[in-house]
């Protein structure tokens, strides 16, 4: 069975400071990992994904995420947070060779960037 | 990235009526689409997986006769909420996956349904 844990419901960070949103996963076989962002009353926007290759993945809006196989983690990071980054962030996973199975989502982490 | 549209963005209806929500992949073909429901301040709950030309696969606890899903083409899936009741009020989001084992799921903007 696949699962995703986002241990923090809320993350607060000052504008200009680095931010980290945590994610750990459990999957049989190699994982296919995603981060999505959701603004109020909107659908999810794709930020980045990891399939294979470099453990550090760069995505949209200056975000990046680091895949750590030994810790089964895929934390989302940004060197300098903006107020406009305030949103709900979802981590998701599925097994790489799982056919048509859908992504499994974490419960989401609300990021608040304070000016 | 790929674009998924959803229509309508917002709908208000009376209890007992049916509502159809359309989901389209605009610049790619999607053999698989997914329908999610999101409650306030909650994560996404998968309702069903829709495969083009075949019956949808519903998650446990989702009534297939109430939430009718049709995936008639590679770019269109519809969700019909039949005989809607106030408890069906929610935010419904569709998703379409690009082809290949490494396909990415892209999401529509969502439909806010309010049943009076």
Short mmCIF file of C-alpha atoms in Angstrom, two decimals:
data_model
loop_
_atom_site.label_atom_id
_atom_site.label_comp_id
_atom_site.label_asym_id
_atom_site.label_seq_id
_atom_site.Cartn_x
_atom_site.Cartn_y
_atom_site.Cartn_z
CA UNK A 1 0.00 0.00 0.00
CA UNK A 2 1.10 3.51 -0.73
CA UNK A 3 0.97 6.34 1.77
CA UNK A 4 2.24 9.85 2.27
CA UNK A 5 2.80 11.71 5.50
CA UNK A 6 3.03 15.45 5.83
CA UNK A 7 3.74 15.84 9.53
CA UNK A 8 3.04 19.57 9.71
CA UNK A 9 -0.43 21.03 9.26
CA UNK A 10 0.98 24.54 9.19
CA UNK A 11 4.37 26.08 8.48
CA UNK A 12 5.06 29.73 9.19
CA UNK A 13 8.09 31.49 7.80
CA UNK A 14 9.21 35.08 7.44
CA UNK A 15 9.54 36.51 3.98
CA UNK A 16 13.08 36.12 2.67
CA UNK A 17 13.85 33.16 4.91
CA UNK A 18 14.32 29.64 3.59
CA UNK A 19 11.35 27.32 3.82
CA UNK A 20 10.96 23.57 4.11
CA UNK A 21 7.76 21.57 3.86
CA UNK A 22 8.23 17.99 4.94
CA UNK A 23 7.04 14.81 3.27
CA UNK A 24 7.74 11.14 3.87
CA UNK A 25 6.32 8.28 1.87
CA UNK A 26 5.79 4.57 1.81
CA UNK A 27 5.53 2.62 -1.43
CA UNK A 28 6.35 -0.81 -2.80
CA UNK A 29 9.11 -0.52 -5.34
CA UNK A 30 10.51 2.67 -6.74
CA UNK A 31 8.51 5.81 -6.00
CA UNK A 32 7.19 8.46 -8.29
CA UNK A 33 6.93 11.62 -6.20
CA UNK A 34 5.15 14.92 -6.74
CA UNK A 35 4.55 18.26 -5.13
CA UNK A 36 1.47 20.32 -5.91
CA UNK A 37 0.33 23.72 -4.68
CA UNK A 38 -3.25 24.84 -4.19
CA UNK A 39 -4.38 28.42 -3.89
CA UNK A 40 -7.80 29.22 -2.36
CA UNK A 41 -10.75 27.92 -4.39
CA UNK A 42 -8.46 26.64 -7.10
CA UNK A 43 -7.33 23.27 -8.38
CA UNK A 44 -3.87 21.86 -7.81
CA UNK A 45 -0.91 23.21 -9.71
CA UNK A 46 1.99 20.92 -10.49
CA UNK A 47 5.29 22.10 -8.98
CA UNK A 48 7.78 19.31 -9.56
CA UNK A 49 8.28 15.58 -9.73
CA UNK A 50 10.91 12.94 -9.15
CA UNK A 51 11.15 9.74 -11.16
CA UNK A 52 14.82 8.82 -11.39
CA UNK A 53 18.12 10.61 -11.69
CA UNK A 54 19.41 13.48 -9.58
CA UNK A 55 18.05 13.46 -6.06
CA UNK A 56 17.62 17.24 -6.15
CA UNK A 57 14.72 18.21 -8.36
CA UNK A 58 14.06 21.79 -9.41
CA UNK A 59 10.56 22.95 -10.19
CA UNK A 60 8.35 25.93 -10.74
CA UNK A 61 8.54 29.26 -8.86
CA UNK A 62 12.00 28.54 -7.46
CA UNK A 63 10.95 25.47 -5.53
CA UNK A 64 13.07 22.36 -5.28
CA UNK A 65 12.78 19.04 -3.53
CA UNK A 66 15.30 16.49 -2.40
CA UNK A 67 14.66 12.79 -2.72
CA UNK A 68 16.23 10.79 0.11
CA UNK A 69 15.75 7.09 -0.36
CA UNK A 70 17.20 6.00 2.98
CA UNK A 71 14.88 8.33 4.87
CA UNK A 72 11.99 7.85 2.42
CA UNK A 73 11.58 11.59 2.30
CA UNK A 74 10.89 14.18 -0.37
CA UNK A 75 10.98 17.55 1.39
CA UNK A 76 10.03 20.69 -0.52
CA UNK A 77 12.38 23.64 -0.19
CA UNK A 78 12.87 27.19 -1.32
CA UNK A 79 15.88 29.35 -0.45
CA UNK A 80 13.93 32.60 0.00
CA UNK A 81 10.20 32.61 0.69
CA UNK A 82 7.78 35.11 -0.81
CA UNK A 83 4.45 36.22 0.61
CA UNK A 84 2.88 34.94 -2.61
CA UNK A 85 4.08 31.43 -1.75
CA UNK A 86 1.42 31.27 0.95
CA UNK A 87 -0.81 28.38 -0.06
CA UNK A 88 -1.65 24.75 0.63
CA UNK A 89 1.00 22.26 -0.44
CA UNK A 90 0.42 18.60 -1.19
CA UNK A 91 2.95 15.81 -1.53
CA UNK A 92 1.89 12.76 -3.54
CA UNK A 93 3.32 9.37 -4.45
CA UNK A 94 2.67 6.31 -6.53
CA UNK A 95 4.76 3.31 -7.40
CA UNK A 96 6.61 3.91 -10.64
CA UNK A 97 5.33 0.85 -12.42
CA UNK A 98 1.82 0.82 -11.01
CA UNK A 99 -0.13 1.22 -14.21
CA UNK A 100 -3.22 3.39 -13.90
CA UNK A 101 -3.25 3.67 -10.13
CA UNK A 102 -3.84 7.23 -8.99
CA UNK A 103 -1.59 9.35 -6.88
CA UNK A 104 -1.89 9.06 -3.14
CA UNK A 105 -1.86 12.45 -1.45
CA UNK A 106 -0.70 13.66 1.90
CA UNK A 107 -3.12 15.68 3.99
CA UNK A 108 -1.52 18.93 2.95
CA UNK A 109 0.58 21.57 4.69
CA UNK A 110 -0.53 25.16 4.85
CA UNK A 111 2.38 27.51 4.29
CA UNK A 112 2.09 31.03 5.59
CA UNK A 113 4.79 33.51 4.62
CA UNK A 114 4.76 36.61 6.77
CA UNK A 115 6.02 39.93 5.48
CA UNK B 1 2.69 22.09 -18.39
CA UNK B 2 -0.41 20.42 -19.71
CA UNK B 3 -3.76 22.12 -19.25
CA UNK B 4 -6.93 20.63 -17.86
CA UNK B 5 -10.14 22.60 -17.95
CA UNK B 6 -13.24 22.06 -15.89
CA UNK B 7 -16.73 23.42 -16.42
CA UNK B 8 -18.62 24.88 -14.71
CA UNK B 9 -16.41 26.49 -12.11
CA UNK B 10 -19.32 27.05 -9.80
CA UNK B 11 -22.87 25.73 -9.72
CA UNK B 12 -25.81 26.18 -7.40
CA UNK B 13 -28.73 23.81 -7.74
CA UNK B 14 -31.85 22.72 -5.95
CA UNK B 15 -31.99 19.48 -4.03
CA UNK B 16 -33.10 16.61 -6.24
CA UNK B 17 -31.69 17.93 -9.48
CA UNK B 18 -28.73 16.51 -11.39
CA UNK B 19 -25.54 18.36 -12.18
CA UNK B 20 -22.99 17.54 -14.86
CA UNK B 21 -19.35 18.59 -14.59
CA UNK B 22 -17.06 18.39 -17.59
CA UNK B 23 -13.32 17.81 -17.52
CA UNK B 24 -11.20 18.28 -20.60
CA UNK B 25 -7.52 17.80 -21.31
CA UNK B 26 -6.82 20.65 -23.69
CA UNK B 27 -3.43 19.86 -25.15
CA UNK B 28 -2.92 16.18 -24.56
CA UNK B 29 -4.81 12.93 -24.70
CA UNK B 30 -5.62 11.28 -21.43
CA UNK B 31 -6.50 7.62 -21.35
CA UNK B 32 -6.96 7.93 -17.61
CA UNK B 33 -8.73 10.65 -15.69
CA UNK B 34 -9.48 10.88 -12.00
CA UNK B 35 -12.23 12.57 -10.02
CA UNK B 36 -11.56 13.90 -6.55
CA UNK B 37 -13.64 15.56 -3.90
CA UNK B 38 -12.22 18.01 -1.42
CA UNK B 39 -13.85 19.07 1.81
CA UNK B 40 -12.92 22.39 3.46
CA UNK B 41 -9.40 22.37 4.82
CA UNK B 42 -9.04 18.70 3.92
CA UNK B 43 -6.99 16.72 1.47
CA UNK B 44 -8.28 15.32 -1.76
CA UNK B 45 -10.45 12.25 -1.61
CA UNK B 46 -10.30 10.08 -4.70
CA UNK B 47 -13.76 9.21 -5.93
CA UNK B 48 -13.08 7.23 -9.08
CA UNK B 49 -10.64 6.41 -11.83
CA UNK B 50 -11.99 6.86 -15.32
CA UNK B 51 -10.56 5.01 -18.30
CA UNK B 52 -11.48 5.98 -21.81
CA UNK B 53 -14.00 3.63 -23.32
CA UNK B 54 -14.57 1.55 -20.21
CA UNK B 55 -16.42 1.72 -16.94
CA UNK B 56 -15.00 3.82 -14.17
CA UNK B 57 -13.47 2.24 -11.09
CA UNK B 58 -15.01 3.68 -7.95
CA UNK B 59 -13.37 3.93 -4.57
CA UNK B 60 -14.91 2.21 -1.61
CA UNK B 61 -17.83 4.15 -0.22
CA UNK B 62 -18.52 6.13 -3.40
CA UNK B 63 -21.95 5.43 -4.86
CA UNK B 64 -21.57 4.69 -8.54
CA UNK B 65 -25.26 5.27 -9.21
CA UNK B 66 -25.09 8.69 -7.64
CA UNK B 67 -21.84 9.83 -9.19
CA UNK B 68 -22.02 8.83 -12.84
CA UNK B 69 -18.76 9.04 -14.72
CA UNK B 70 -18.40 8.89 -18.47
CA UNK B 71 -15.08 8.99 -20.31
CA UNK B 72 -16.25 9.02 -23.88
CA UNK B 73 -13.11 10.35 -25.52
CA UNK B 74 -9.41 10.77 -24.84
CA UNK B 75 -9.95 14.40 -23.90
CA UNK B 76 -13.28 14.44 -22.09
CA UNK B 77 -14.63 12.94 -18.90
CA UNK B 78 -17.88 13.93 -17.22
CA UNK B 79 -19.12 13.55 -13.68
CA UNK B 80 -22.85 13.72 -13.11
CA UNK B 81 -24.12 14.12 -9.59
CA UNK B 82 -27.60 12.64 -9.75
CA UNK B 83 -30.42 13.70 -7.44
CA UNK B 84 -28.11 16.01 -5.60
CA UNK B 85 -28.58 16.67 -1.90
CA UNK B 86 -27.05 19.30 0.37
CA UNK B 87 -24.47 16.81 1.65
CA UNK B 88 -23.14 16.56 -1.91
CA UNK B 89 -22.05 20.18 -1.70
CA UNK B 90 -18.31 20.18 -2.13
CA UNK B 91 -15.36 21.09 -4.30
CA UNK B 92 -14.92 18.58 -7.10
CA UNK B 93 -11.59 18.39 -8.92
CA UNK B 94 -10.73 16.34 -11.96
CA UNK B 95 -7.28 15.22 -13.01
CA UNK B 96 -5.89 13.85 -16.24
CA UNK B 97 -2.70 11.88 -16.60
CA UNK B 98 -0.29 12.16 -19.49
CA UNK B 99 0.64 8.89 -21.15
CA UNK B 100 3.48 6.56 -20.19
CA UNK B 101 4.50 4.93 -16.94
CA UNK B 102 6.02 8.20 -15.83
CA UNK B 103 2.94 10.21 -16.67
CA UNK B 104 2.12 13.33 -14.70
CA UNK B 105 -1.32 14.08 -13.31
CA UNK B 106 -2.54 17.56 -14.09
CA UNK B 107 -5.52 19.02 -12.34
CA UNK B 108 -8.48 21.06 -13.39
CA UNK B 109 -9.38 24.27 -11.55
CA UNK B 110 -12.21 22.59 -9.67
CA UNK B 111 -15.98 22.98 -9.51
CA UNK B 112 -17.71 24.34 -6.45
CA UNK B 113 -21.09 22.67 -6.07
CA UNK B 114 -23.69 24.06 -3.69
CA UNK B 115 -26.93 22.15 -3.32
CA UNK B 116 -29.72 24.08 -1.64
#
